[in-house]
XYZ file of C-alpha atoms in Angstrom:
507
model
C 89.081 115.360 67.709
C 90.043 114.344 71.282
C 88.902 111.930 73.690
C 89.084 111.939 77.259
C 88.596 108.661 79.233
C 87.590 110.195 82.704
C 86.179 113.669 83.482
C 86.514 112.284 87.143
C 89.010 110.125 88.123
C 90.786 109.173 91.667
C 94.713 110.421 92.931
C 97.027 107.999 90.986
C 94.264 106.335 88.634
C 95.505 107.098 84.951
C 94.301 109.444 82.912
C 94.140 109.242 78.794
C 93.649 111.868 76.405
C 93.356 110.697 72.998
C 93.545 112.547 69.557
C 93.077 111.952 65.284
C 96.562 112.902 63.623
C 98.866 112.078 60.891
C 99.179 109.022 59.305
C 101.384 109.634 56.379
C 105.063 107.881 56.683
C 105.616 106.334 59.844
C 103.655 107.713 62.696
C 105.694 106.377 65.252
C 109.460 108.124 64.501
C 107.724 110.787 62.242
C 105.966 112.753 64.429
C 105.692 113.521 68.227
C 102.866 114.306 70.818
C 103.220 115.763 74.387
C 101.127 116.816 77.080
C 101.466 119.075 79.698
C 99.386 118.709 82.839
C 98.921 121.451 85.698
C 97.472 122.104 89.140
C 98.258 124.236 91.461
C 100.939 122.142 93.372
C 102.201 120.169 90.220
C 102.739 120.540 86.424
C 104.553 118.155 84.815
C 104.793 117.850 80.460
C 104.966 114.055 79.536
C 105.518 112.095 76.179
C 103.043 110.497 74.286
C 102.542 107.645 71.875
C 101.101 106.327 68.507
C 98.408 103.553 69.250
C 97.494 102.821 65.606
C 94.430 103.946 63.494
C 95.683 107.337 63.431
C 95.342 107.945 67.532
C 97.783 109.292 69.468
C 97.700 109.319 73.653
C 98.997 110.797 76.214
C 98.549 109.268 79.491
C 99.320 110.799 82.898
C 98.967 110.060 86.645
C 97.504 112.951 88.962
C 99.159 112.860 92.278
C 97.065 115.855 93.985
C 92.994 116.021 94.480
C 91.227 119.075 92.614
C 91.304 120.605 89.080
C 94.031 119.670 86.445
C 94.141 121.641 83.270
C 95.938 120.111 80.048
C 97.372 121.068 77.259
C 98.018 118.875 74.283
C 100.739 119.310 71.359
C 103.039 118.239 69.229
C 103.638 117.580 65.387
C 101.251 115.007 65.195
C 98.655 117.435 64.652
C 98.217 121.270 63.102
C 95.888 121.749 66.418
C 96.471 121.895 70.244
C 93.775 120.789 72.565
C 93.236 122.457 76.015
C 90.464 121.356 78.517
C 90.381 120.128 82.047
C 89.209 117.484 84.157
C 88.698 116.940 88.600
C 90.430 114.242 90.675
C 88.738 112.973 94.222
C 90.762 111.224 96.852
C 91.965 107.604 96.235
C 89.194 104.948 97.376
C 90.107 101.326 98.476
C 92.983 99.843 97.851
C 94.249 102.614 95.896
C 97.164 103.471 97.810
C 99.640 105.147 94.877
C 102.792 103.962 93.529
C 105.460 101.972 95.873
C 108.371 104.018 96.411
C 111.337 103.272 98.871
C 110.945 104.032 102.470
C 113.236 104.266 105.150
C 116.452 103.113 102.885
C 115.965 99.365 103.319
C 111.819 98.955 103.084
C 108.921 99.718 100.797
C 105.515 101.815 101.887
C 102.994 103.516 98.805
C 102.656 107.051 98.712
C 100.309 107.039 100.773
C 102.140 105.735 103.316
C 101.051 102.187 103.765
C 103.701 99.771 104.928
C 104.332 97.325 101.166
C 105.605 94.024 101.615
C 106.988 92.463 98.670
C 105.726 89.047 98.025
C 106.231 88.847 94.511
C 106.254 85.643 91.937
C 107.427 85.109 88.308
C 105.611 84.158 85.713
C 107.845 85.282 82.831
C 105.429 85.079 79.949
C 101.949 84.700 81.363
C 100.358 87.141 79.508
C 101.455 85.945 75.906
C 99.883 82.821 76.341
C 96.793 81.858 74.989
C 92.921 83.506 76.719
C 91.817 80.805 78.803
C 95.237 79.980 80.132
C 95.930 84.070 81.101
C 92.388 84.091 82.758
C 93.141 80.750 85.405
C 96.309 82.610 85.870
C 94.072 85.945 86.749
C 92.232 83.605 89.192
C 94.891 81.816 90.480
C 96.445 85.138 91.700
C 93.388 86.592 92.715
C 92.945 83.989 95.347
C 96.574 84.089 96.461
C 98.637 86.474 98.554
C 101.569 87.784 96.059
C 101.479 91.491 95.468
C 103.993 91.590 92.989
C 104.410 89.745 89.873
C 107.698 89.550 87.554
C 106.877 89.281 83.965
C 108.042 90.129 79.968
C 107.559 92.497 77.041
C 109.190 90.256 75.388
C 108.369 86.750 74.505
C 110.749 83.696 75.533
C 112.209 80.988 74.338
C 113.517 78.379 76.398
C 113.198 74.967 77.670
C 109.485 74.287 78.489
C 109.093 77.480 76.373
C 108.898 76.655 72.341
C 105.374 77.820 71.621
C 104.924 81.106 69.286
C 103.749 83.843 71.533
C 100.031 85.086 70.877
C 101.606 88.156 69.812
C 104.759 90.088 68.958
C 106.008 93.589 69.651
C 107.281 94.831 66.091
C 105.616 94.340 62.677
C 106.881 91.954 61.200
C 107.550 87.673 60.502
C 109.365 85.500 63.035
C 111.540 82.722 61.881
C 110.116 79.431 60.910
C 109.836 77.354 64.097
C 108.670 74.581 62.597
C 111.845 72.198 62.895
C 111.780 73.396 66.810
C 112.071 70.291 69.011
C 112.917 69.870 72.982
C 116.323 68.585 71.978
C 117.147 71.299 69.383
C 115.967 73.933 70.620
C 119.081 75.774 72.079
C 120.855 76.111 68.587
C 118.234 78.938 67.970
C 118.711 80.375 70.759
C 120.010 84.164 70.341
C 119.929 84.275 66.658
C 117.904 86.425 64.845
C 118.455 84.799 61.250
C 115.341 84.395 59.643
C 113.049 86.962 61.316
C 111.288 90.140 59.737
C 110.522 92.746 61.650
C 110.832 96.223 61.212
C 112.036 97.618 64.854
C 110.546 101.550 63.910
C 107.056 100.107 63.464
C 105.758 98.489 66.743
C 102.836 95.701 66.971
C 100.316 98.155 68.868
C 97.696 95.295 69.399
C 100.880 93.491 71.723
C 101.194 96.252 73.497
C 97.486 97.470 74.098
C 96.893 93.554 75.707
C 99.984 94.600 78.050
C 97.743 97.502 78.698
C 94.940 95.367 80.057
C 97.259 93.266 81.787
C 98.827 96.018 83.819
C 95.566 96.793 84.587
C 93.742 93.781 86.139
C 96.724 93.567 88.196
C 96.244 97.048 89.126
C 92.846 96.005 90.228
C 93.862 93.591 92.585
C 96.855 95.253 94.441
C 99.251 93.620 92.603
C 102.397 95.486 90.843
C 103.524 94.281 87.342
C 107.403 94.274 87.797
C 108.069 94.162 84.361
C 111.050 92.812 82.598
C 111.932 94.878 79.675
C 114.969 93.047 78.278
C 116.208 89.252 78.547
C 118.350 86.632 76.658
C 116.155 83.763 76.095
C 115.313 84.630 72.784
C 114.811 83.463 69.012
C 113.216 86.335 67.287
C 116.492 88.990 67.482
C 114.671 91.076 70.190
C 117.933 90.924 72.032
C 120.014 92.038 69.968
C 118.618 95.179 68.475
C 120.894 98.379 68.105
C 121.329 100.866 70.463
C 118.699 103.469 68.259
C 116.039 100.744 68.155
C 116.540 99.836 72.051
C 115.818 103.898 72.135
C 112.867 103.851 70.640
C 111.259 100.565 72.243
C 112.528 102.412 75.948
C 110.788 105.585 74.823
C 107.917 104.040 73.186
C 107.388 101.495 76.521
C 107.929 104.421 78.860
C 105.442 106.770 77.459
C 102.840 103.710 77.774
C 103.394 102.629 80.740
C 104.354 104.913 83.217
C 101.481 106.395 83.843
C 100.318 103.035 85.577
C 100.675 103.579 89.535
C 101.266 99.745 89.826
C 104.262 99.594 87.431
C 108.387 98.357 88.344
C 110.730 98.522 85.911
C 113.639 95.963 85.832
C 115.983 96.401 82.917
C 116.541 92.635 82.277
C 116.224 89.502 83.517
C 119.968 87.835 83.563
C 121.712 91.499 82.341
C 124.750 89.404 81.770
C 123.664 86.903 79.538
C 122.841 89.554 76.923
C 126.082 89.088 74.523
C 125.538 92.010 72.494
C 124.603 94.580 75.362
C 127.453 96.597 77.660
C 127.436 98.224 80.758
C 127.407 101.284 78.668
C 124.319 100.306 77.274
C 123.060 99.342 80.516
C 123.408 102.761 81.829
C 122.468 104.268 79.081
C 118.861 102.356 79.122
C 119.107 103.472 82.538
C 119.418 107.341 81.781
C 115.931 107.420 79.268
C 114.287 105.941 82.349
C 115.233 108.278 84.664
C 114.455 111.419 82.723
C 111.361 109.644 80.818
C 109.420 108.272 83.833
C 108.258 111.278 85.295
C 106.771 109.265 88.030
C 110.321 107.878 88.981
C 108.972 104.291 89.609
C 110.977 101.611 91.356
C 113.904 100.354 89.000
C 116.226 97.713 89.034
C 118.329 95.368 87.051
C 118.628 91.474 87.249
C 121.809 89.080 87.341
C 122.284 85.712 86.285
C 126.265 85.155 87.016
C 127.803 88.733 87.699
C 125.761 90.955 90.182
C 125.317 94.642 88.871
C 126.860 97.208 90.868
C 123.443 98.254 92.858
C 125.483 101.284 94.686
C 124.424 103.083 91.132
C 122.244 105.720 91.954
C 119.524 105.111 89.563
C 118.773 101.822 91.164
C 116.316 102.354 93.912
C 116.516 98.217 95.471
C 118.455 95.508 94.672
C 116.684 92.607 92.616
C 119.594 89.399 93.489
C 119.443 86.027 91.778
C 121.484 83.526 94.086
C 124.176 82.085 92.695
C 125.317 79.679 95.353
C 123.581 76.097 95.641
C 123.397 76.966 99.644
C 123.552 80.567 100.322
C 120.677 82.876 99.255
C 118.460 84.570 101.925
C 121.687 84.529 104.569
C 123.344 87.011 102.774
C 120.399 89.717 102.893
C 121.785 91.367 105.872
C 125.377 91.628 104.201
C 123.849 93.204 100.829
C 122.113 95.478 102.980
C 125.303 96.829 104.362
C 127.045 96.714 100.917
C 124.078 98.439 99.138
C 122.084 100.353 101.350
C 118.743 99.759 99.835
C 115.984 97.537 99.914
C 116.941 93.749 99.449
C 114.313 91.812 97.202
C 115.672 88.194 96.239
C 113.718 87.939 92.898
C 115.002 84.152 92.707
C 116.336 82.089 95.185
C 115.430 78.519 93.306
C 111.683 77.540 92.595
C 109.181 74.977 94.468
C 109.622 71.978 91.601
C 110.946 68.968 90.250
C 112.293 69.908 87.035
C 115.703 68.732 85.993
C 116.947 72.278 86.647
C 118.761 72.981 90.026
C 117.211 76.600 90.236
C 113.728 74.743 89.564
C 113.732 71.696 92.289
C 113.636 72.679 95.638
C 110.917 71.502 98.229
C 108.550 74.074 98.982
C 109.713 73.839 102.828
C 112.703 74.748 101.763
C 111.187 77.775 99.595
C 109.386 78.722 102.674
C 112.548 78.410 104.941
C 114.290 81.262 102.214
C 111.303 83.118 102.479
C 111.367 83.395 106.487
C 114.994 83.728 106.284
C 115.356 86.499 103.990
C 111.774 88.365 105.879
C 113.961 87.754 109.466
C 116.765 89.821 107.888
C 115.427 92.483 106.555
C 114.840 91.654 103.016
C 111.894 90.007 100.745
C 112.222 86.881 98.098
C 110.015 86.093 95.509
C 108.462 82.698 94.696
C 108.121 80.706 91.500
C 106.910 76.846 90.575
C 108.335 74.658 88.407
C 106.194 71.390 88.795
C 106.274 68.986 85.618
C 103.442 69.066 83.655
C 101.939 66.721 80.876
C 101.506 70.204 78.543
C 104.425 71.633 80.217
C 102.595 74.454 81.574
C 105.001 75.499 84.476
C 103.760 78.484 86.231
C 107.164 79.926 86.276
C 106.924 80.915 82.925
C 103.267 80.352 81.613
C 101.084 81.171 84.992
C 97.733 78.821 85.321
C 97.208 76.756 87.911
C 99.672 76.408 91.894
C 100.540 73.321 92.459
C 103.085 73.413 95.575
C 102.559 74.239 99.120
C 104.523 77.446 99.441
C 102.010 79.729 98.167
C 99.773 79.410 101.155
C 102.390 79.421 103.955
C 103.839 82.265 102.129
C 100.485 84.066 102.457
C 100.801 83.127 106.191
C 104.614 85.378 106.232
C 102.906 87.808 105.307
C 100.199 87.973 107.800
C 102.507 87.979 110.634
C 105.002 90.828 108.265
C 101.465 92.939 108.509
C 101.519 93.212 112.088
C 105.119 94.280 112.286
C 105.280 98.043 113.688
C 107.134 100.302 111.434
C 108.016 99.391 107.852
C 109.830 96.385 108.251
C 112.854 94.587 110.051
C 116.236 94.161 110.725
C 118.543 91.408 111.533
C 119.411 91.593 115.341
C 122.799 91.235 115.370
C 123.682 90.055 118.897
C 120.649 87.473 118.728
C 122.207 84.050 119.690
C 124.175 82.613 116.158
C 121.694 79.599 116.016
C 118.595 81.679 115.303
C 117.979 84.539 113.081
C 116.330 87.181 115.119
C 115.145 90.073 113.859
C 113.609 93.831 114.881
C 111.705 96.616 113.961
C 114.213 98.578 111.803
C 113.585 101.326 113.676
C 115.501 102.979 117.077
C 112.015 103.759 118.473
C 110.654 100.369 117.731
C 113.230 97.442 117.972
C 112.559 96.807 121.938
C 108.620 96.348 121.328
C 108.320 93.530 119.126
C 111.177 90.009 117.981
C 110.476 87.983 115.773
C 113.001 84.674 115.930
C 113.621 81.934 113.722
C 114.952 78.575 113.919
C 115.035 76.927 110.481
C 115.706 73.714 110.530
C 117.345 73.884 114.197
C 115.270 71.999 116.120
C 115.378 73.030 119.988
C 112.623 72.006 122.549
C 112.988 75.352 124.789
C 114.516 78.727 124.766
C 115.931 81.013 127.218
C 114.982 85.029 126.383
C 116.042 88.190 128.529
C 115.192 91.804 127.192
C 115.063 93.842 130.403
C 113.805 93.429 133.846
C 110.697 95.558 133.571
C 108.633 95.188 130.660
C 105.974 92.759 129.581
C 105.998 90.597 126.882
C 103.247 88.711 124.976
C 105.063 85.823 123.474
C 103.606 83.490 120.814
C 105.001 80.140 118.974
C 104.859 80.353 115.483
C 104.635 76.981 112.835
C 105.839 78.522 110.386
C 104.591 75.106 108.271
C 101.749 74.249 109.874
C 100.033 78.305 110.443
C 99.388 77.948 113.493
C 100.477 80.506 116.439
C 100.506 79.577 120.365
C 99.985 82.097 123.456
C 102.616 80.552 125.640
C 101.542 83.710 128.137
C 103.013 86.972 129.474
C 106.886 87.522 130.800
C 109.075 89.922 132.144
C 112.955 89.212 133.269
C 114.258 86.151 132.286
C 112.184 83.714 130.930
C 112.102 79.915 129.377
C 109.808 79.647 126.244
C 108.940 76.046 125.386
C 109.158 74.702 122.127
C 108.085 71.859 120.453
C 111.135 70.369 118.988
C 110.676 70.684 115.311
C 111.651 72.626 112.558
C 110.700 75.517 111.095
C 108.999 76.724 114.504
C 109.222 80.818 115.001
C 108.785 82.874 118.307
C 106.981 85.882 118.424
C 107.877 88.644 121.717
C 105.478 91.729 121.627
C 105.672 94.302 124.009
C 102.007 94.889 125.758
């Protein structure tokens, strides 16, 4: 028997084929199932999984418009099935994958220009229904386009609940002496839990399915964070052959989502009982698993990972210094030549945590900062909360005043021409200017900011001839000024307050 889910179906949509096989012994390390897929200007053979009840999948994305054949095999069944199926242009907001574009920036395959405005909300989707559905609504009415989140459940402070599911078959550890002031003795052990790591939970893993997938359906990427520390259960520290299996197992589900990042861990170097070795290793079964070769990254708590390695395509940077975040984007960029994406640069809160207790002026200042420099942060909220729901971790409801004027960034980063922008190195050292990052570009359109500098006019000269449409930008309140049109030297007033931007485009 097999099953396929579309006989039609769009350039990067997903594709599933689905077929009755073995059950005997364990169906997930006893017996394999491939698929390859061809047209006349692609064939690629991908791995398949075991999704319980005796079916196996294979699951594929179609980059090209017109007829695909397929051919499905393995030992998981005495038969191979052969059929074929049509794929139409992409509709909508269906714009492919996110790759890297122009060393520094991000555009879909399609070419669209991507700007990363991504959030975290490490464990949103393990939380109970009604609480994952305000979180669905919550980012349906906001701007982010990117969203950092777990396989894995987490345990942490504001974080002591059981998960509604787990990823292996198994018992967890009795959590029932758990309390807010004991729960860091458990954390990192595994001494107590059951679970067999060669038979996965497939019911965990199908809801990840449908989670990838409403995201999908409203432009947003699921970054997802396959490995972290903050743990109870002994997910971190499984051996090297069941970290294989999970990778495999994850990467034949997955990949065939257009909308999918993968980042290795969250805090890499707060895993005591994984190496670099291992690291790279992990890294290697991504690159030759993912046929699809989606964005991939690794994230630091402490010790930065060397992001010159080739299989990283962008750097994803904790800060580690109470001042300094988004003003070193334009020195990473020289370091690393890739894309810059601060994944954390402190969170819009007032927990007792100094990464979780900034202002969210101040959030909005990184933001601005890092955009003006070529690079992209991400956002997160830590507010208190009577049930200690903090988005950061469990999604639900926004409660600062970033997200909005963060939706506002992004506005004005949609109008940019080119991909994105570059720090303007000979702007004045009071302001961070930035330009097009591109030759062609950078003496059409500047973008300026002034932080928390506070001046009540500025001076500009570009060139004697051109025109200039220049606009000033409240970067807190959204609102943008025509001041009027210039050539030469020119004054600009301002209104002597902070976070106020100025906008020169070229007419």
């Amino acid at each position: 028997m097999v099953q396929v889910r579309n006989s039609i179906l769009e350039k990067w949509d997903m594709q599933e084929i689905s077929c009755k096989g073995h059950t005997e012994g364990n169906p997930f390390t006893d017996y394999d199932i491939k698929g390859t897929f061809s047209h006349p200007q692609e064939s690629l053979t991908v791995d398949g999984f075991y999704d319980g009840n005796g079916i196996y999948k294979v699951r594929f994305m179609p980059s090209f418009t017109g007829t695909y054949t397929y051919r499905i095999f393995g030992s998981f069944s005495t038969q191979a099935y052969e059929g074929t199926f049509q794929v139409t242009e992409a509709t909508g907001e269906n714009h492919g994958p996110v790759r890297v574009c122009n060393t520094y920036h991000f555009a879909y395959e399609d070419g669209t220009p991507h700007y990363s405005l991504g959030t975290t909300c490490y464990v949103w989707e393990l939380q109970d229904e009604k609480l994952q559905e305000k979180t669905l609504e919550t980012l349906k009415n906001s701007a982010f386009n990117k969203i950092r989140f777990c396989i894995f459940p987490k345990h942490y402070d504001y974080n002591l609940h059981e998960p509604i599911s787990y990823p292996y078959e198994g018992m967890p550890v009795d959590s029932s002496l758990l309390t807010k002031d004991n729960f860091m003795e458990y954390m990192g052990k595994s001494e107590g839990n059951e679970w067999d790591f060669t038979r996965f939970h497939v019911g965990h893993f199908q809801h990840i399915d449908s989670c990838i997938e409403k995201l999908r359906d409203m432009g947003i990427e699921a970054d997802l964070i396959m490995m972290h520390p903050y743990d109870r259960w002994g997910f971190s520290q499984m051996k090297p052959e069941d970290d294989e299996l999970y990778w495999k197992y994850i990467l034949a589900r997955f990949s065939a989502y257009r909308n999918v990042w993968w980042s290795l861990a969250n805090e890499y170097d707060l895993l005591a009982k994984k190496s670099i070795k291992d690291w790279e290793r992990m890294a290697k079964t991504i690159c030759e698993k993912d046929p699809y070769h989606h964005l991939r990254s690794i994230h630091h708590c402490i010790t930065m990972y060397d992001h010159t390695r080739p299989w990283i395509t962008h750097c994803s940077i904790q800060r580690t210094d109470v001042y300094k975040c988004a003003e070193l984007v334009d020195q990473y960029r020289i370091q690393y030549r890739k894309p810059v994406v601060l994944d954390e640069i402190a969170y819009e809160g007032n927990i007792q945590h100094g990464w979780g207790n900034i202002s969210g002026k101040e959030l909005v200042r990184r933001f601005w900062e890092a955009a003006c420099r070529g690079g992209y942060a991400g956002h997160g909220e830590t507010y208190m909360h009577p049930q200690d729901i903090l988005w950061w971790s469990h999604g639900g409801e926004l409660h600062g005043e970033s997200p909005e004027r963060l939706a506002f960034l992004l506005k004005i980063l949609k109008e940019t021409p080119g991909y994105g922008l570059r720090y303007k190195t000979d702007a004045a050292w009071d302001e961070v200017a930035a330009v097009p990052d591109s030759l062609f570009l950078q003496n059409d359109y500047m973008l300026i900011y002034y932080g928390f500098n506070r001046p009540s006019f500025r001076d500009y000269y570009i060139d004697d001839v051109t025109e200039y449409e220049v606009e000033v930008i409240d970067t807190w309140e959204m609102t943008i000024e025509k001041i009027g049109t210039f050539k030469g030297k020119f004054r600009v007033p301002l209104p002597g307050k902070e976070y106020i931007a100025v906008r020169v485009r070229k007419i």
